[in-house]
């Protein structure tokens, strides 16, 4: 595509891939959707529209577009309250996408088992954002925290621990 909708449109691709996999491999196939950062948020946005037996593995995710855009604006020393309306209307005008801050709402409605992985020193997506997602659905969401690592580096810096968490989650 020509633009990124911060997971808003991309979530429909996830849903279609799950449908395709079900048609191709049958209802007994074990399916897990996974993503990191924007991709992780994308699979979380789709999670409330997926069958309950689908597992969702999301690394370094954010709970909403407004929150992440305002976080980035603060880091770049821009006024987030001033910049947000420009992002919102640009997405609407050029991308035909209505940005909503509702990933936590999607997670709250999800019946899928969800694992959220996050690094506690993440300055791009602060840890508090992931706690909001975890708190949205205690019944179905697990949270694994990697100490002293930055955004989306757990897989690369603590590969064995990451794999252990991933495979244990798949086997549940």
PDB file of C-alpha atoms in Angstrom:
ATOM      1  CA  UNK A   1       0.000   0.000   0.000  1.00  0.00           C
ATOM      2  CA  UNK A   2       0.858   3.647  -0.065  1.00  0.00           C
ATOM      3  CA  UNK A   3       0.234   4.426   3.598  1.00  0.00           C
ATOM      4  CA  UNK A   4       0.243   2.820   7.007  1.00  0.00           C
ATOM      5  CA  UNK A   5      -3.009   2.813   8.948  1.00  0.00           C
ATOM      6  CA  UNK A   6      -1.320   1.842  12.238  1.00  0.00           C
ATOM      7  CA  UNK A   7      -3.025  -1.544  12.143  1.00  0.00           C
ATOM      8  CA  UNK A   8      -6.525  -0.207  11.513  1.00  0.00           C
ATOM      9  CA  UNK A   9      -6.787  -1.631   7.954  1.00  0.00           C
ATOM     10  CA  UNK A  10      -4.108  -4.284   8.308  1.00  0.00           C
ATOM     11  CA  UNK A  11      -6.160  -6.146  10.933  1.00  0.00           C
ATOM     12  CA  UNK A  12      -8.494  -7.279   8.150  1.00  0.00           C
ATOM     13  CA  UNK A  13      -5.541  -9.003   6.442  1.00  0.00           C
ATOM     14  CA  UNK A  14      -4.937 -10.963   9.653  1.00  0.00           C
ATOM     15  CA  UNK A  15      -8.581 -12.040   9.747  1.00  0.00           C
ATOM     16  CA  UNK A  16      -8.481 -13.120   6.093  1.00  0.00           C
ATOM     17  CA  UNK A  17      -5.250 -15.091   6.614  1.00  0.00           C
ATOM     18  CA  UNK A  18      -6.839 -16.971   9.509  1.00  0.00           C
ATOM     19  CA  UNK A  19      -9.877 -17.772   7.329  1.00  0.00           C
ATOM     20  CA  UNK A  20      -7.563 -18.930   4.531  1.00  0.00           C
ATOM     21  CA  UNK A  21      -5.553 -21.147   6.907  1.00  0.00           C
ATOM     22  CA  UNK A  22      -8.771 -22.681   8.261  1.00  0.00           C
ATOM     23  CA  UNK A  23     -10.038 -23.442   4.767  1.00  0.00           C
ATOM     24  CA  UNK A  24      -6.689 -24.862   3.684  1.00  0.00           C
ATOM     25  CA  UNK A  25      -5.769 -26.879   6.812  1.00  0.00           C
ATOM     26  CA  UNK A  26      -9.132 -27.516   8.488  1.00  0.00           C
ATOM     27  CA  UNK A  27     -10.715 -26.638  11.800  1.00  0.00           C
ATOM     28  CA  UNK A  28      -8.259 -28.758  13.796  1.00  0.00           C
ATOM     29  CA  UNK A  29      -5.233 -26.700  12.682  1.00  0.00           C
ATOM     30  CA  UNK A  30      -3.527 -24.831  15.511  1.00  0.00           C
ATOM     31  CA  UNK A  31      -3.162 -21.226  14.401  1.00  0.00           C
ATOM     32  CA  UNK A  32      -1.196 -18.467  16.078  1.00  0.00           C
ATOM     33  CA  UNK A  33      -0.984 -14.918  14.776  1.00  0.00           C
ATOM     34  CA  UNK A  34       2.009 -12.903  15.890  1.00  0.00           C
ATOM     35  CA  UNK A  35       3.546  -9.516  15.400  1.00  0.00           C
ATOM     36  CA  UNK A  36       5.970  -7.021  16.829  1.00  0.00           C
ATOM     37  CA  UNK A  37       5.316  -3.310  17.437  1.00  0.00           C
ATOM     38  CA  UNK A  38       2.896  -2.168  14.700  1.00  0.00           C
ATOM     39  CA  UNK A  39       2.417  -5.805  13.652  1.00  0.00           C
ATOM     40  CA  UNK A  40       1.700  -6.787  17.245  1.00  0.00           C
ATOM     41  CA  UNK A  41      -0.892  -4.069  17.591  1.00  0.00           C
ATOM     42  CA  UNK A  42      -2.403  -5.221  14.301  1.00  0.00           C
ATOM     43  CA  UNK A  43      -2.956  -8.772  15.584  1.00  0.00           C
ATOM     44  CA  UNK A  44      -4.428  -7.365  18.822  1.00  0.00           C
ATOM     45  CA  UNK A  45      -6.849  -5.194  16.832  1.00  0.00           C
ATOM     46  CA  UNK A  46      -8.002  -8.350  15.029  1.00  0.00           C
ATOM     47  CA  UNK A  47      -8.162 -10.473  18.204  1.00  0.00           C
ATOM     48  CA  UNK A  48     -11.812  -9.753  19.046  1.00  0.00           C
ATOM     49  CA  UNK A  49     -12.873 -10.870  15.563  1.00  0.00           C
ATOM     50  CA  UNK A  50     -10.962 -14.173  15.605  1.00  0.00           C
ATOM     51  CA  UNK A  51     -12.231 -17.564  16.805  1.00  0.00           C
ATOM     52  CA  UNK A  52     -11.447 -18.329  20.452  1.00  0.00           C
ATOM     53  CA  UNK A  53      -8.992 -21.127  19.595  1.00  0.00           C
ATOM     54  CA  UNK A  54      -6.621 -18.758  17.763  1.00  0.00           C
ATOM     55  CA  UNK A  55      -3.624 -17.674  19.818  1.00  0.00           C
ATOM     56  CA  UNK A  56      -2.246 -14.147  19.621  1.00  0.00           C
ATOM     57  CA  UNK A  57       1.407 -13.346  20.378  1.00  0.00           C
ATOM     58  CA  UNK A  58       2.181  -9.619  20.449  1.00  0.00           C
ATOM     59  CA  UNK A  59       5.561  -8.022  21.142  1.00  0.00           C
ATOM     60  CA  UNK A  60       6.091  -4.334  22.073  1.00  0.00           C
ATOM     61  CA  UNK A  61       2.557  -3.184  21.309  1.00  0.00           C
ATOM     62  CA  UNK A  62       0.658   0.037  21.921  1.00  0.00           C
ATOM     63  CA  UNK A  63      -2.982   0.374  23.031  1.00  0.00           C
ATOM     64  CA  UNK A  64      -4.042   3.071  20.578  1.00  0.00           C
ATOM     65  CA  UNK A  65      -2.963   5.275  17.706  1.00  0.00           C
ATOM     66  CA  UNK A  66      -3.399   8.531  19.570  1.00  0.00           C
ATOM     67  CA  UNK A  67      -1.275   7.341  22.463  1.00  0.00           C
ATOM     68  CA  UNK A  68       1.636   6.196  20.305  1.00  0.00           C
ATOM     69  CA  UNK A  69       1.564   9.244  18.043  1.00  0.00           C
ATOM     70  CA  UNK A  70       1.496  11.574  21.041  1.00  0.00           C
ATOM     71  CA  UNK A  71       4.344   9.608  22.636  1.00  0.00           C
ATOM     72  CA  UNK A  72       6.451  10.013  19.482  1.00  0.00           C
ATOM     73  CA  UNK A  73       5.613  13.716  19.288  1.00  0.00           C
ATOM     74  CA  UNK A  74       6.731  14.218  22.917  1.00  0.00           C
ATOM     75  CA  UNK A  75      10.020  12.451  22.183  1.00  0.00           C
ATOM     76  CA  UNK A  76      10.577  14.744  19.216  1.00  0.00           C
ATOM     77  CA  UNK A  77       9.727  17.818  21.296  1.00  0.00           C
ATOM     78  CA  UNK A  78       6.494  18.635  19.445  1.00  0.00           C
ATOM     79  CA  UNK A  79       3.263  19.546  21.172  1.00  0.00           C
ATOM     80  CA  UNK A  80       1.221  16.306  21.009  1.00  0.00           C
ATOM     81  CA  UNK A  81      -2.129  17.994  21.575  1.00  0.00           C
ATOM     82  CA  UNK A  82      -1.429  20.337  18.682  1.00  0.00           C
ATOM     83  CA  UNK A  83      -0.140  17.613  16.306  1.00  0.00           C
ATOM     84  CA  UNK A  84      -2.788  14.920  16.913  1.00  0.00           C
ATOM     85  CA  UNK A  85      -5.605  16.645  14.948  1.00  0.00           C
ATOM     86  CA  UNK A  86      -3.308  16.914  11.909  1.00  0.00           C
ATOM     87  CA  UNK A  87      -2.486  13.192  12.061  1.00  0.00           C
ATOM     88  CA  UNK A  88      -6.118  12.271  12.571  1.00  0.00           C
ATOM     89  CA  UNK A  89      -7.437  14.333   9.663  1.00  0.00           C
ATOM     90  CA  UNK A  90      -4.542  13.346   7.376  1.00  0.00           C
ATOM     91  CA  UNK A  91      -5.328   9.668   7.969  1.00  0.00           C
ATOM     92  CA  UNK A  92      -8.997  10.337   7.301  1.00  0.00           C
ATOM     93  CA  UNK A  93      -8.410  12.474   4.199  1.00  0.00           C
ATOM     94  CA  UNK A  94      -5.528  10.619   2.526  1.00  0.00           C
ATOM     95  CA  UNK A  95      -5.859   7.104   3.888  1.00  0.00           C
ATOM     96  CA  UNK A  96      -9.627   6.934   4.368  1.00  0.00           C
ATOM     97  CA  UNK A  97      -8.953   5.548   7.842  1.00  0.00           C
ATOM     98  CA  UNK A  98     -10.577   6.717  11.024  1.00  0.00           C
ATOM     99  CA  UNK A  99      -7.983   6.345  13.758  1.00  0.00           C
ATOM    100  CA  UNK A 100      -9.493   5.202  17.039  1.00  0.00           C
ATOM    101  CA  UNK A 101      -7.900   4.611  20.399  1.00  0.00           C
ATOM    102  CA  UNK A 102      -9.520   1.270  21.061  1.00  0.00           C
ATOM    103  CA  UNK A 103      -7.020  -1.567  20.896  1.00  0.00           C
ATOM    104  CA  UNK A 104      -7.607  -2.151  24.615  1.00  0.00           C
ATOM    105  CA  UNK A 105     -11.339  -2.427  23.862  1.00  0.00           C
ATOM    106  CA  UNK A 106     -10.622  -5.072  21.222  1.00  0.00           C
ATOM    107  CA  UNK A 107      -8.454  -6.982  23.676  1.00  0.00           C
ATOM    108  CA  UNK A 108     -11.162  -6.705  26.346  1.00  0.00           C
ATOM    109  CA  UNK A 109     -13.691  -8.356  23.992  1.00  0.00           C
ATOM    110  CA  UNK A 110     -11.300 -11.048  22.736  1.00  0.00           C
ATOM    111  CA  UNK A 111     -11.840 -14.710  23.584  1.00  0.00           C
ATOM    112  CA  UNK A 112      -8.413 -15.661  22.209  1.00  0.00           C
ATOM    113  CA  UNK A 113      -5.471 -16.478  24.446  1.00  0.00           C
ATOM    114  CA  UNK A 114      -3.083 -13.532  24.172  1.00  0.00           C
ATOM    115  CA  UNK A 115       0.569 -13.223  25.167  1.00  0.00           C
ATOM    116  CA  UNK A 116       2.017  -9.731  25.314  1.00  0.00           C
ATOM    117  CA  UNK A 117       5.799  -9.456  25.480  1.00  0.00           C
ATOM    118  CA  UNK A 118       7.428  -6.169  26.399  1.00  0.00           C
ATOM    119  CA  UNK A 119      10.800  -4.698  27.345  1.00  0.00           C
ATOM    120  CA  UNK A 120      10.783  -2.585  30.495  1.00  0.00           C
ATOM    121  CA  UNK A 121      13.199   0.061  29.154  1.00  0.00           C
ATOM    122  CA  UNK A 122      11.188   0.700  25.978  1.00  0.00           C
ATOM    123  CA  UNK A 123      11.199   4.436  25.226  1.00  0.00           C
ATOM    124  CA  UNK A 124       9.119   4.107  22.056  1.00  0.00           C
ATOM    125  CA  UNK A 125       6.188   2.277  23.642  1.00  0.00           C
ATOM    126  CA  UNK A 126       6.424   2.777  27.420  1.00  0.00           C
ATOM    127  CA  UNK A 127       5.654  -0.192  29.660  1.00  0.00           C
ATOM    128  CA  UNK A 128       2.511   1.494  31.024  1.00  0.00           C
ATOM    129  CA  UNK A 129       0.875   1.161  27.600  1.00  0.00           C
ATOM    130  CA  UNK A 130       1.186  -2.630  27.722  1.00  0.00           C
ATOM    131  CA  UNK A 131      -0.116  -2.807  31.260  1.00  0.00           C
ATOM    132  CA  UNK A 132      -3.303  -1.125  29.997  1.00  0.00           C
ATOM    133  CA  UNK A 133      -3.726  -3.934  27.460  1.00  0.00           C
ATOM    134  CA  UNK A 134      -3.060  -6.597  30.085  1.00  0.00           C
ATOM    135  CA  UNK A 135      -5.559  -5.059  32.485  1.00  0.00           C
ATOM    136  CA  UNK A 136      -8.220  -4.983  29.762  1.00  0.00           C
ATOM    137  CA  UNK A 137      -8.639  -8.773  29.867  1.00  0.00           C
ATOM    138  CA  UNK A 138      -6.977 -10.640  32.755  1.00  0.00           C
ATOM    139  CA  UNK A 139      -8.801 -13.820  31.831  1.00  0.00           C
ATOM    140  CA  UNK A 140      -7.184 -14.202  28.405  1.00  0.00           C
ATOM    141  CA  UNK A 141      -4.048 -12.020  28.471  1.00  0.00           C
ATOM    142  CA  UNK A 142      -0.623 -12.911  29.806  1.00  0.00           C
ATOM    143  CA  UNK A 143       2.252 -10.442  30.085  1.00  0.00           C
ATOM    144  CA  UNK A 144       5.958 -11.331  29.880  1.00  0.00           C
ATOM    145  CA  UNK A 145       8.413  -8.559  30.722  1.00  0.00           C
ATOM    146  CA  UNK A 146      12.071  -8.513  29.687  1.00  0.00           C
ATOM    147  CA  UNK A 147      14.324  -6.462  31.924  1.00  0.00           C
ATOM    148  CA  UNK A 148      16.767  -3.769  30.778  1.00  0.00           C
ATOM    149  CA  UNK A 149      15.921  -3.926  27.083  1.00  0.00           C
ATOM    150  CA  UNK A 150      14.636  -1.389  24.589  1.00  0.00           C
ATOM    151  CA  UNK A 151      11.760  -1.589  22.091  1.00  0.00           C
ATOM    152  CA  UNK A 152      11.295  -5.006  20.426  1.00  0.00           C
ATOM    153  CA  UNK A 153      14.768  -6.291  21.335  1.00  0.00           C
ATOM    154  CA  UNK A 154      13.783  -9.252  23.531  1.00  0.00           C
ATOM    155  CA  UNK A 155      13.901 -11.756  20.665  1.00  0.00           C
ATOM    156  CA  UNK A 156      17.383 -10.644  19.643  1.00  0.00           C
ATOM    157  CA  UNK A 157      18.962 -10.096  23.060  1.00  0.00           C
ATOM    158  CA  UNK A 158      17.358 -12.908  25.072  1.00  0.00           C
ATOM    159  CA  UNK A 159      16.540 -15.347  22.314  1.00  0.00           C
ATOM    160  CA  UNK A 160      16.392 -18.529  24.435  1.00  0.00           C
ATOM    161  CA  UNK A 161      14.091 -17.008  27.060  1.00  0.00           C
ATOM    162  CA  UNK A 162      11.910 -15.537  24.295  1.00  0.00           C
ATOM    163  CA  UNK A 163      11.608 -18.923  22.562  1.00  0.00           C
ATOM    164  CA  UNK A 164      10.787 -20.601  25.864  1.00  0.00           C
ATOM    165  CA  UNK A 165       7.954 -18.137  26.522  1.00  0.00           C
ATOM    166  CA  UNK A 166       6.680 -18.480  22.953  1.00  0.00           C
ATOM    167  CA  UNK A 167       6.650 -22.305  22.888  1.00  0.00           C
ATOM    168  CA  UNK A 168       5.184 -22.575  26.379  1.00  0.00           C
ATOM    169  CA  UNK A 169       2.375 -20.246  25.263  1.00  0.00           C
ATOM    170  CA  UNK A 170       1.756 -22.379  22.160  1.00  0.00           C
ATOM    171  CA  UNK A 171       1.535 -25.532  24.245  1.00  0.00           C
ATOM    172  CA  UNK A 172      -1.070 -24.176  26.691  1.00  0.00           C
TER     173      UNK A 172
END
